[in-house]
Coordinates of C-alpha atoms and ligand atoms in Angstrom, one line a residue:
Chain A
M666 CA -27.7 43.4 -53.3
F667 CA -24.4 41.4 -53.4
G668 CA -23.5 39.9 -49.9
K669 CA -26.8 39.9 -48.7
G670 CA -26.7 36.0 -48.4
I671 CA -23.3 36.3 -46.7
L672 CA -24.7 38.6 -44.3
K673 CA -27.7 36.5 -43.6
G674 CA -25.4 33.6 -42.8
L675 CA -23.4 35.4 -40.8
G676 CA -26.5 36.4 -38.6
V677 CA -26.9 32.6 -38.1
T678 CA -23.4 32.2 -37.1
V679 CA -23.4 35.1 -34.6
K680 CA -26.8 33.7 -33.2
E681 CA -25.2 30.2 -32.9
A682 CA -22.1 31.7 -31.4
V683 CA -24.2 33.0 -28.3
S684 CA -26.5 29.7 -27.9
P685 CA -25.7 27.6 -25.0
R686 CA -22.2 25.6 -25.1
L687 CA -22.7 21.9 -26.2
T688 CA -19.5 20.7 -25.8
E689 CA -18.5 18.8 -22.4
K690 CA -15.6 20.3 -20.7
Y691 CA -13.6 17.2 -20.4
P692 CA -11.7 16.0 -18.1
E693 CA -13.8 18.5 -15.5
E694 CA -17.0 16.8 -16.9
K695 CA -16.7 13.2 -17.8
P696 CA -18.4 11.9 -21.1
H697 CA -22.0 10.3 -20.7
L698 CA -21.2 6.7 -22.0
P699 CA -24.1 4.4 -23.1
T700 CA -24.9 1.3 -21.1
R701 CA -24.1 -0.8 -23.9
W702 CA -20.6 1.3 -24.6
R703 CA -18.0 -0.9 -26.8
G704 CA -14.9 0.1 -26.0
G705 CA -12.5 0.6 -23.2
M706 CA -11.3 -2.2 -21.1
F707 CA -12.3 -6.1 -20.5
A708 CA -13.3 -7.7 -17.5
L709 CA -13.4 -11.3 -16.9
D710 CA -15.7 -13.3 -14.5
Q711 CA -13.2 -16.1 -13.6
E712 CA -15.2 -18.2 -11.6
A713 CA -17.9 -18.3 -14.1
C714 CA -15.5 -19.0 -17.0
I715 CA -15.4 -22.6 -18.3
S716 CA -12.2 -22.3 -20.2
C717 CA -14.2 -23.5 -23.4
G718 CA -11.8 -20.9 -25.6
L719 CA -15.0 -19.8 -27.9
C720 CA -14.3 -16.2 -27.1
A721 CA -10.9 -16.6 -28.7
M722 CA -12.2 -18.6 -31.6
A723 CA -14.8 -15.7 -32.2
C724 CA -12.3 -13.0 -32.4
P725 CA -11.7 -11.8 -35.8
N726 CA -8.0 -10.4 -35.2
K727 CA -6.6 -12.8 -32.7
V728 CA -6.8 -10.5 -29.9
I729 CA -7.2 -13.4 -27.4
R730 CA -4.2 -15.5 -26.3
Q731 CA -5.4 -18.1 -24.1
K732 CA -3.6 -21.5 -22.8
F733 CA -5.2 -24.2 -21.1
E734 CA -4.3 -27.1 -18.6
K735 CA -6.3 -29.9 -17.3
D736 CA -6.4 -30.2 -13.3
E737 CA -6.4 -33.8 -11.8
N738 CA -10.2 -34.1 -12.2
N739 CA -9.5 -33.8 -15.9
K740 CA -11.0 -30.4 -15.9
K741 CA -9.7 -27.6 -18.1
Y742 CA -8.5 -24.3 -16.7
C743 CA -7.0 -21.4 -18.1
T744 CA -3.3 -20.4 -17.5
E745 CA -3.2 -17.5 -19.7
F746 CA -5.9 -15.1 -20.7
V747 CA -4.5 -11.9 -22.2
M748 CA -6.3 -9.5 -24.3
E749 CA -3.7 -7.9 -27.1
R750 CA -5.8 -4.5 -27.2
Q751 CA -3.7 -3.0 -29.7
Y752 CA -5.2 -5.6 -32.5
C753 CA -8.9 -5.2 -31.0
L754 CA -11.5 -3.8 -33.4
Y755 CA -13.9 -3.4 -30.2
C756 CA -16.5 -5.7 -32.6
G757 CA -17.7 -7.2 -29.4
L758 CA -18.0 -10.8 -31.1
C759 CA -15.9 -12.5 -28.2
V760 CA -18.5 -10.8 -25.5
E761 CA -21.6 -12.1 -27.6
A762 CA -19.8 -15.7 -28.0
C763 CA -18.9 -16.4 -24.4
P764 CA -21.7 -19.1 -23.6
K765 CA -21.5 -18.1 -19.7
S766 CA -21.6 -14.3 -20.3
C767 CA -18.7 -14.2 -18.1
L768 CA -16.7 -11.9 -20.4
H769 CA -17.5 -8.2 -20.4
L770 CA -16.5 -4.7 -21.4
T771 CA -16.3 -2.0 -19.0
L772 CA -17.6 1.4 -19.1
E773 CA -14.3 3.1 -19.3
F774 CA -12.8 5.3 -21.8
E775 CA -9.4 6.6 -20.6
T776 CA -7.1 3.8 -21.6
A777 CA -4.1 5.4 -22.5
V778 CA -1.0 4.4 -21.0
Y779 CA 2.6 5.4 -21.1
N780 CA 4.2 2.2 -22.4
S781 CA 3.5 0.1 -25.2
A782 CA 4.0 -3.1 -23.0
D783 CA 1.1 -2.0 -20.9
V784 CA -1.5 -2.2 -23.6
P785 CA -2.0 -5.8 -23.4
Q786 CA -4.5 -6.7 -20.5
D787 CA -3.8 -9.9 -18.6
L788 CA -7.0 -10.6 -17.4
L789 CA -6.0 -13.8 -15.0
A790 CA -3.6 -11.2 -13.1
N791 CA -6.6 -8.4 -12.7
N792 CA -10.0 -9.2 -13.7
N793 CA -11.3 -5.7 -13.6
M794 CA -14.7 -7.1 -12.4
D795 CA -14.6 -4.1 -10.1
K796 CA -15.2 -2.0 -12.9
Q797 CA -18.6 -0.5 -14.0
L798 CA -19.4 -2.9 -16.9
S799 CA -20.9 -2.2 -20.0
T800 CA -24.2 -4.5 -20.9
Y801 CA -23.0 -5.0 -24.3
G802 CA -23.9 -8.5 -25.4
A803 CA -25.8 -9.3 -22.2
K804 CA -28.6 -11.6 -23.4
P805 CA -32.0 -10.5 -22.8
P806 CA -34.3 -12.5 -20.4
L807 CA -36.3 -15.5 -22.1
P808 CA -39.7 -14.5 -22.7
K809 CA -41.4 -17.5 -21.3
P810 CA -40.0 -20.7 -20.2
V811 CA -39.6 -22.9 -23.3
P812 CA -41.1 -26.5 -22.8
P813 CA -38.6 -29.2 -23.1
R814 CA -38.9 -30.7 -26.4
P815 CA -39.0 -34.5 -26.6
A816 CA -36.4 -35.3 -29.0
V817 CA -34.0 -32.7 -30.0
S818 CA -31.6 -33.3 -33.1
P819 CA -28.1 -32.2 -32.8
A820 CA -28.9 -29.7 -35.3
A821 CA -31.7 -28.0 -33.4
E822 CA -29.5 -27.8 -30.5
V823 CA -26.9 -25.7 -32.2
A824 CA -29.6 -23.6 -33.6
A825 CA -31.0 -22.9 -30.5
P826 CA -28.1 -22.1 -27.9
D827 CA -28.8 -22.7 -24.1
L828 CA -29.5 -19.1 -23.3
P829 CA -28.6 -18.3 -19.4
K830 CA -31.0 -16.1 -17.2
G831 CA -30.4 -12.7 -16.3
G832 CA -31.0 -9.4 -17.8
E833 CA -29.3 -6.3 -18.3
K834 CA -27.6 -5.2 -15.3
Chain B
M645 CA 2.3 18.3 -75.8
N646 CA 0.9 21.5 -76.0
T647 CA 3.3 24.8 -76.0
E648 CA 1.4 27.1 -77.9
T649 CA 0.5 30.3 -76.4
N650 CA -2.4 30.7 -74.2
K651 CA -5.5 32.8 -74.5
Q652 CA -3.7 35.9 -73.0
G653 CA -0.9 35.6 -75.7
R654 CA 1.5 34.4 -73.2
Y655 CA 3.5 31.4 -73.5
S656 CA 3.0 28.7 -71.3
E657 CA 4.1 25.2 -70.9
V658 CA 1.7 22.6 -69.9
Y659 CA 2.9 21.0 -66.5
Q660 CA 1.7 18.5 -64.1
L661 CA 0.5 19.1 -60.7
N662 CA 0.0 16.7 -58.0
F663 CA -3.3 17.3 -56.3
G664 CA -3.1 15.2 -53.0
P665 CA -2.9 12.4 -51.6
Q666 CA -2.0 14.7 -48.5
H667 CA -4.3 17.7 -49.3
P668 CA -7.2 18.4 -46.9
S669 CA -9.7 18.8 -49.8
T670 CA -9.1 15.5 -51.2
H671 CA -11.1 13.8 -48.3
G672 CA -8.3 11.7 -47.3
V673 CA -5.9 10.3 -49.8
L674 CA -7.1 10.8 -53.0
H675 CA -4.3 11.8 -55.8
M676 CA -4.9 13.4 -58.8
L677 CA -2.2 14.1 -61.3
V678 CA -3.4 17.2 -62.8
E679 CA -2.2 18.5 -66.2
M680 CA -2.5 22.2 -66.3
D681 CA -2.1 24.8 -69.1
G682 CA -1.5 27.7 -66.8
E683 CA -4.4 28.0 -64.3
T684 CA -6.6 25.7 -66.2
C685 CA -7.0 22.0 -65.9
I686 CA -6.6 20.2 -69.1
G687 CA -6.4 16.7 -68.2
V688 CA -6.8 14.6 -65.0
D689 CA -5.3 11.2 -63.9
T690 CA -7.0 9.7 -60.6
K691 CA -4.9 7.7 -58.7
I692 CA -6.0 5.5 -55.9
G693 CA -4.8 2.8 -53.4
Y694 CA -3.2 5.0 -50.6
L695 CA -5.9 3.4 -48.0
H696 CA -6.1 0.0 -49.7
R697 CA -6.4 -2.7 -46.9
G698 CA -7.1 -5.7 -48.9
M699 CA -10.8 -5.7 -47.5
E700 CA -11.8 -8.3 -49.7
K701 CA -8.9 -10.5 -49.0
L702 CA -9.5 -10.0 -45.3
L703 CA -13.2 -10.9 -45.5
E704 CA -12.2 -14.2 -47.4
S705 CA -9.6 -15.4 -44.8
R706 CA -12.2 -15.2 -42.2
T707 CA -15.3 -16.9 -41.4
Y708 CA -18.6 -15.1 -42.2
L709 CA -19.4 -13.5 -39.1
Q710 CA -15.4 -12.4 -38.3
G711 CA -15.5 -10.7 -41.7
L712 CA -18.4 -8.5 -40.7
P713 CA -16.9 -6.0 -38.5
Y714 CA -14.3 -5.1 -41.3
T715 CA -16.9 -4.1 -43.7
D716 CA -17.9 -1.0 -41.5
R717 CA -14.6 0.3 -42.5
L718 CA -15.4 0.6 -46.0
D719 CA -17.4 3.8 -46.1
Y720 CA -16.5 4.3 -42.2
L721 CA -19.2 7.4 -42.1
A722 CA -21.9 5.0 -42.5
G723 CA -20.9 1.9 -40.9
V724 CA -24.1 -0.4 -40.5
N725 CA -25.0 0.7 -44.2
N726 CA -21.9 -1.4 -45.2
N727 CA -23.0 -4.3 -43.2
L728 CA -26.1 -4.6 -45.2
P729 CA -25.3 -5.8 -48.5
Y730 CA -22.8 -8.5 -47.2
V731 CA -25.3 -9.6 -44.9
L732 CA -27.9 -9.6 -47.5
A733 CA -26.0 -11.5 -49.8
V734 CA -24.9 -14.0 -47.3
E735 CA -28.3 -14.5 -46.0
K736 CA -29.5 -15.3 -50.0
L737 CA -27.3 -18.4 -49.6
L738 CA -28.2 -19.3 -46.4
G739 CA -31.7 -19.1 -47.4
V740 CA -33.1 -17.4 -44.1
E741 CA -35.9 -15.3 -43.6
V742 CA -35.4 -12.3 -41.3
P743 CA -38.2 -11.3 -38.9
A744 CA -40.2 -7.8 -39.5
R745 CA -38.8 -6.3 -36.5
A746 CA -35.4 -7.0 -37.5
S747 CA -35.8 -5.7 -41.0
L748 CA -37.5 -2.4 -39.5
L749 CA -34.4 -1.9 -37.3
R750 CA -32.0 -2.6 -40.4
M751 CA -34.0 0.2 -42.2
L752 CA -34.3 2.3 -39.4
T753 CA -30.4 2.3 -38.4
C754 CA -29.3 2.7 -41.9
E755 CA -31.5 5.8 -42.5
I756 CA -30.1 7.3 -39.2
M757 CA -26.6 6.5 -40.4
R758 CA -27.4 7.9 -44.1
L759 CA -28.4 11.2 -42.3
A760 CA -25.4 11.1 -40.3
S761 CA -23.2 10.5 -43.7
Y762 CA -24.9 13.4 -45.6
M763 CA -24.4 15.7 -42.7
V764 CA -20.5 15.1 -43.1
G765 CA -21.1 15.0 -47.0
V766 CA -22.5 18.9 -47.0
G767 CA -20.4 20.1 -44.0
I768 CA -17.2 18.8 -45.3
Y769 CA -18.4 20.4 -48.8
I770 CA -18.8 23.8 -47.4
M771 CA -15.6 23.7 -45.3
D772 CA -13.8 22.8 -48.4
L773 CA -15.2 25.7 -50.1
G774 CA -13.6 27.9 -47.3
A775 CA -16.7 28.3 -44.9
V776 CA -15.0 26.7 -42.1
S777 CA -18.0 27.4 -39.5
G778 CA -20.1 25.4 -42.0
V779 CA -19.0 22.1 -40.9
F780 CA -19.7 22.5 -37.1
Y781 CA -23.4 22.6 -37.3
P782 CA -23.7 19.6 -39.4
F783 CA -21.4 17.7 -37.2
Q784 CA -23.3 18.7 -34.4
E785 CA -26.5 17.5 -35.9
R786 CA -24.6 14.1 -37.0
E787 CA -23.4 13.6 -33.4
Y788 CA -27.1 13.1 -32.5
A789 CA -27.5 10.4 -35.0
L790 CA -24.3 8.9 -33.6
D791 CA -25.8 9.2 -30.2
C792 CA -28.5 6.9 -31.2
M793 CA -26.5 4.5 -32.8
S794 CA -24.1 4.3 -29.7
A795 CA -27.0 3.8 -27.2
L796 CA -28.4 0.8 -29.5
C797 CA -25.2 -1.0 -30.1
G798 CA -22.5 0.8 -28.2
A799 CA -20.4 1.9 -31.0
R800 CA -20.4 5.6 -32.6
M801 CA -19.0 4.9 -36.0
T802 CA -17.9 1.2 -36.7
Q803 CA -21.1 -0.5 -35.6
S804 CA -21.2 -3.9 -37.3
Y805 CA -24.7 -3.9 -35.7
I806 CA -26.6 -6.1 -38.5
R807 CA -26.1 -9.6 -38.1
Y808 CA -26.8 -12.6 -40.5
G809 CA -30.6 -13.3 -39.8
G810 CA -31.4 -10.1 -37.7
V811 CA -29.7 -7.5 -35.9
Q812 CA -27.6 -7.4 -32.8
A813 CA -29.6 -5.9 -30.1
D814 CA -33.3 -4.2 -29.9
I815 CA -34.0 -0.7 -29.1
N816 CA -33.8 0.2 -25.6
E817 CA -35.0 3.4 -23.3
E818 CA -31.8 5.0 -24.2
F819 CA -32.3 4.8 -27.6
D820 CA -35.5 6.3 -27.3
V821 CA -34.0 9.3 -25.3
A822 CA -31.5 9.7 -28.2
Y823 CA -34.0 9.1 -30.9
Q824 CA -36.3 11.8 -29.6
K825 CA -33.1 14.3 -29.3
L826 CA -32.4 13.9 -33.0
V827 CA -35.8 14.5 -34.0
A828 CA -36.2 17.5 -31.9
E829 CA -33.1 18.8 -33.6
T830 CA -33.0 18.0 -37.2
P831 CA -35.9 20.4 -38.4
R832 CA -34.5 23.5 -36.7
F833 CA -31.0 22.3 -38.2
I834 CA -32.2 22.0 -41.8
E835 CA -33.9 25.4 -41.7
M836 CA -30.9 27.0 -40.0
Y837 CA -28.5 25.3 -42.8
H838 CA -30.5 26.8 -45.5
K839 CA -30.5 30.1 -44.0
L840 CA -26.5 29.7 -43.6
V841 CA -25.2 28.7 -47.0
D842 CA -28.3 28.9 -49.8
E843 CA -27.9 32.4 -50.5
N844 CA -24.1 32.6 -49.8
E845 CA -22.7 34.7 -53.2
I846 CA -19.4 32.9 -52.6
F847 CA -20.8 29.7 -52.5
L848 CA -23.2 30.1 -55.5
R849 CA -20.2 31.5 -57.7
R850 CA -18.1 28.7 -56.8
T851 CA -20.6 26.2 -57.5
K852 CA -23.3 27.1 -59.9
G853 CA -22.4 25.9 -63.4
I854 CA -19.3 24.0 -62.4
G855 CA -18.8 20.3 -63.1
V856 CA -22.0 20.1 -65.0
I857 CA -23.0 16.4 -65.7
S858 CA -25.7 15.5 -68.1
A859 CA -28.1 12.8 -67.3
E860 CA -26.6 10.7 -70.0
D861 CA -22.9 10.9 -68.9
A862 CA -24.3 10.3 -65.5
M863 CA -25.6 7.2 -66.7
D864 CA -22.8 6.1 -69.0
Y865 CA -20.2 6.5 -66.2
A866 CA -22.4 4.3 -63.7
L867 CA -23.0 7.3 -61.4
T868 CA -25.3 6.4 -58.6
G869 CA -26.6 8.0 -55.5
P870 CA -27.3 11.6 -54.9
N871 CA -24.6 12.6 -57.5
L872 CA -26.7 10.7 -60.3
R873 CA -30.1 12.0 -59.1
A874 CA -28.7 15.7 -59.3
S875 CA -28.3 15.2 -62.9
G876 CA -32.0 14.2 -63.5
V877 CA -32.1 10.6 -63.3
D878 CA -34.7 9.2 -61.4
Y879 CA -33.2 6.2 -59.7
D880 CA -33.1 5.1 -56.2
L881 CA -33.1 1.5 -55.2
R882 CA -34.9 1.9 -52.1
R883 CA -38.1 2.6 -54.4
D884 CA -37.1 0.8 -57.4
A885 CA -35.8 -2.5 -56.3
P886 CA -37.1 -2.8 -52.7
Y887 CA -34.7 -4.8 -50.1
C888 CA -35.6 -5.2 -46.4
L889 CA -39.1 -3.9 -46.1
Y890 CA -38.6 -0.5 -48.2
D891 CA -41.5 -1.5 -50.4
R892 CA -43.7 -1.0 -47.1
F893 CA -43.2 2.7 -47.2
K894 CA -43.6 5.5 -49.4
I895 CA -40.2 6.6 -50.6
E896 CA -39.9 10.0 -52.1
V897 CA -36.9 10.8 -54.4
P898 CA -36.0 14.7 -55.1
V899 CA -34.8 14.9 -58.2
L900 CA -33.0 17.9 -60.1
T901 CA -31.9 18.4 -63.4
A902 CA -28.9 21.0 -63.3
G903 CA -26.3 18.4 -62.5
D904 CA -23.7 20.8 -61.3
C905 CA -22.3 21.1 -58.0
Y906 CA -24.8 23.4 -56.6
A907 CA -27.5 21.1 -57.7
R908 CA -25.4 18.3 -55.7
Y909 CA -25.7 20.0 -52.7
V910 CA -29.2 21.0 -53.1
Q911 CA -30.0 17.5 -53.8
R912 CA -28.2 16.5 -50.5
M913 CA -30.3 19.1 -48.6
L914 CA -33.5 17.9 -50.1
E915 CA -33.0 14.0 -49.5
V916 CA -32.0 15.0 -45.9
E917 CA -35.6 16.1 -45.4
K918 CA -37.2 12.7 -47.1
I919 CA -34.5 10.7 -44.9
F920 CA -35.7 12.4 -41.7
Q921 CA -39.4 12.0 -42.9
L922 CA -38.6 8.1 -43.3
I923 CA -36.5 7.9 -40.1
K924 CA -39.9 8.9 -38.5
E925 CA -42.1 6.6 -40.3
I926 CA -39.9 3.8 -39.8
Y927 CA -39.8 4.5 -36.0
A928 CA -43.5 4.5 -35.5
A929 CA -43.8 1.4 -37.6
L930 CA -41.5 0.0 -35.3
K931 CA -43.3 1.1 -32.2
E932 CA -46.3 -0.6 -33.6
E933 CA -44.7 -3.8 -34.4
P934 CA -45.2 -5.9 -31.4
A935 CA -41.8 -6.9 -29.3
G936 CA -40.5 -10.2 -30.6
E937 CA -37.7 -11.9 -32.3
I938 CA -34.9 -10.0 -33.9
M939 CA -32.8 -12.7 -35.0
A940 CA -33.8 -15.6 -37.2
K941 CA -33.1 -19.3 -36.6
I942 CA -29.8 -19.7 -38.0
P943 CA -26.9 -22.3 -37.1
K944 CA -24.3 -20.8 -35.1
V945 CA -21.5 -22.2 -37.3
L946 CA -22.2 -20.5 -40.8
K947 CA -21.5 -22.9 -43.7
P948 CA -23.5 -21.7 -46.9
A949 CA -24.1 -24.0 -49.4
A950 CA -21.8 -23.4 -52.2
G951 CA -23.1 -21.0 -54.9
E952 CA -23.1 -17.2 -55.6
A953 CA -25.1 -14.6 -54.3
Y954 CA -25.4 -10.8 -55.2
A955 CA -27.0 -8.3 -53.1
Q956 CA -27.1 -4.5 -53.6
T957 CA -28.3 -1.8 -51.5
E958 CA -29.1 2.2 -51.7
N959 CA -25.9 3.9 -49.5
P960 CA -25.4 7.1 -49.0
K961 CA -22.8 7.5 -51.4
G962 CA -24.7 5.3 -54.1
I963 CA -25.8 1.8 -54.7
M964 CA -23.4 -0.8 -52.7
G965 CA -23.2 -4.1 -54.4
C966 CA -21.7 -7.1 -52.7
L967 CA -20.9 -10.5 -54.3
V968 CA -20.4 -13.6 -52.0
A969 CA -19.4 -16.8 -53.7
S970 CA -19.3 -19.9 -51.2
E971 CA -17.6 -23.2 -51.5
G972 CA -19.7 -24.4 -48.7
K973 CA -16.6 -23.9 -46.3
L974 CA -16.3 -21.6 -43.1
N975 CA -15.0 -18.5 -45.2
P976 CA -16.1 -17.4 -48.3
L977 CA -14.6 -18.3 -51.3
R978 CA -14.8 -14.5 -53.2
V979 CA -16.2 -11.6 -51.6
H980 CA -16.3 -8.6 -53.8
F981 CA -17.9 -4.9 -53.4
R982 CA -19.2 -2.5 -55.9
R983 CA -18.2 0.5 -53.7
P984 CA -20.3 3.5 -55.1
S985 CA -17.4 6.2 -54.4
F986 CA -14.9 4.2 -56.7
D987 CA -17.6 4.1 -59.4
N988 CA -18.4 7.6 -59.1
I989 CA -15.1 9.3 -59.3
A990 CA -14.5 7.6 -62.8
I991 CA -16.2 10.7 -64.3
F992 CA -13.8 13.2 -62.8
E993 CA -11.6 12.9 -65.7
K994 CA -14.6 13.9 -68.1
I995 CA -15.7 16.8 -66.0
M996 CA -12.5 18.2 -64.7
P997 CA -10.8 19.4 -67.9
G998 CA -11.6 23.1 -68.5
H999 CA -11.8 24.0 -64.8
K1000 CA -9.5 26.3 -62.7
V1001 CA -7.9 24.7 -59.7
A1002 CA -10.5 25.7 -57.3
D1003 CA -13.0 24.5 -59.2
L1004 CA -11.3 20.9 -58.7
V1005 CA -11.8 21.2 -55.2
S1006 CA -15.3 22.0 -55.5
I1007 CA -15.9 19.2 -57.7
I1008 CA -14.3 16.7 -55.5
A1009 CA -16.1 17.9 -52.4
S1010 CA -19.5 17.9 -54.0
F1011 CA -19.7 14.4 -54.9
D1012 CA -19.1 13.2 -51.3
I1013 CA -16.3 10.8 -51.6
V1014 CA -15.1 8.6 -48.9
L1015 CA -11.6 7.1 -49.5
G1016 CA -11.9 3.8 -47.3
E1017 CA -14.4 2.6 -49.8
I1018 CA -12.6 3.5 -52.7
D1019 CA -9.2 2.0 -52.1
G1020 CA -11.2 -1.0 -50.1
Ligands
LIG427 S1 -14.1 -7.2 -29.4 FE1 -13.7 -8.0 -31.3 S2 -11.3 -7.8 -31.9 FE2 -11.7 -7.4 -29.8 S3 -11.2 -9.0 -28.8 FE3 -13.2 -9.3 -28.6 S4 -13.7 -10.4 -30.7 FE4 -11.6 -9.7 -30.6
LIG428 S1 -16.0 -18.0 -24.0 FE1 -16.5 -17.2 -22.2 S2 -16.2 -19.1 -20.7 FE2 -15.4 -19.5 -22.8 S3 -13.0 -19.2 -22.3 FE3 -13.9 -17.1 -23.2 S4 -14.4 -16.3 -21.1 FE4 -14.4 -18.4 -20.4

């Protein structure tokens, strides 16, 4: 009979139409973001930052604008740390590159603003650390302490970076 | 120009129809200049490049690691699958050995995203033929796959999860939960979708015998992926030239012979079952694999030795190849991708003439092309 297949298909549609709702009722219901969420805003733990500039070097799209100066003890400090989020790919390479694990992504997703000038994020003005942080790029705790090797060649030092302790939050 | 009277004895002038680039059934911005005689297509000229972002040049102007996130944007429906050929080619230059666990994770994510990509493929196919509700169910299913990926690496679509020498992160509990959900929902979906589409008379009439590709033509035009296998050529890189650890698994490759639009739909649905099977096998193997390294020891600053390397993988759309030439500098000298969708659409000029406009929509939809990949 012509139309049998269509009726069968319609049966499926009807069944699905009365099945439980799967969509979330945003904005009443907030989406559940995974803990490794990559997106939203950035947060910077200023105390831990050593102003090495590695994050800016890792970025593929020159998102991170940094300026450094030296204090009287010849210690570098940051005078500008702006994430120009409009160019950001949210690849997370900057977070992974940070040797002190002080740059983070946050578990935010409502990042729309009214003014394009508000898109870049000045991390020195607002370090955003009060937000819920994403665990993306968190280095897993080392399985067991590695015994110090007697002679470390410079090449091996590059290959095995110094992993700071501390697991996923 | 053909100005003779057509079959009905009416005079009709040959005219040109611009199909796309702003047309919902062209999967983005494909532009076809169709030569029409009445309602029948007599010639097709495919025009591409509306989504060209200079991907290869972008990669050449960045370091190896910085280039990696851009590869996701080629076939944006299957991000990790695009990372893999680039990474494999660079790894050939670096000469690194990838830990088994990392290889399994690469395969697992690639298969999950293959499933997700097929879901979009069949869903949009059905929608282009007018069954709009047919797109929702596969997208729902795809969401479970994307949940797995976002639990694993934080991103749903542009994952850049695969790294030189391994992968970015190991699986966590969140991934396991998302994975169990995917496993629980997929069989139900497959059954339901067969019921919804397989016997639909409208669908059958619009796809059976339309856009038939013979096995010879398919090979002559270098078709790859499910479009090739639907024409009766039994070729799948995962089985015939295994990379990663695919040789550890038994890869079943369904092959159909009809080569028409309907066969391409059935081919995808059959493959979905096999992919699902494979995902479960890889996951089981991963759980047996002792926890350990997911990254090989590679230098922080990548400077592969001068030379060339080529790697290819079986992507959801076909065979994706990547050539990387290095001068021993921080950035590659030349990167080139063999993009499966790009090669697949070459056959349009051969199979489209003789069909009506509505059939052209069926043919484009049955190919499951993605323009990010075609335009590069
Ligand atoms: S997420 Fe990627 S693009 Fe964005 S600032 Fe970090 S490195 Fe740059
Ligand atoms: S990489 Fe980390 S420590 Fe270095 S400048 Fe960036 S945020 Fe600071």
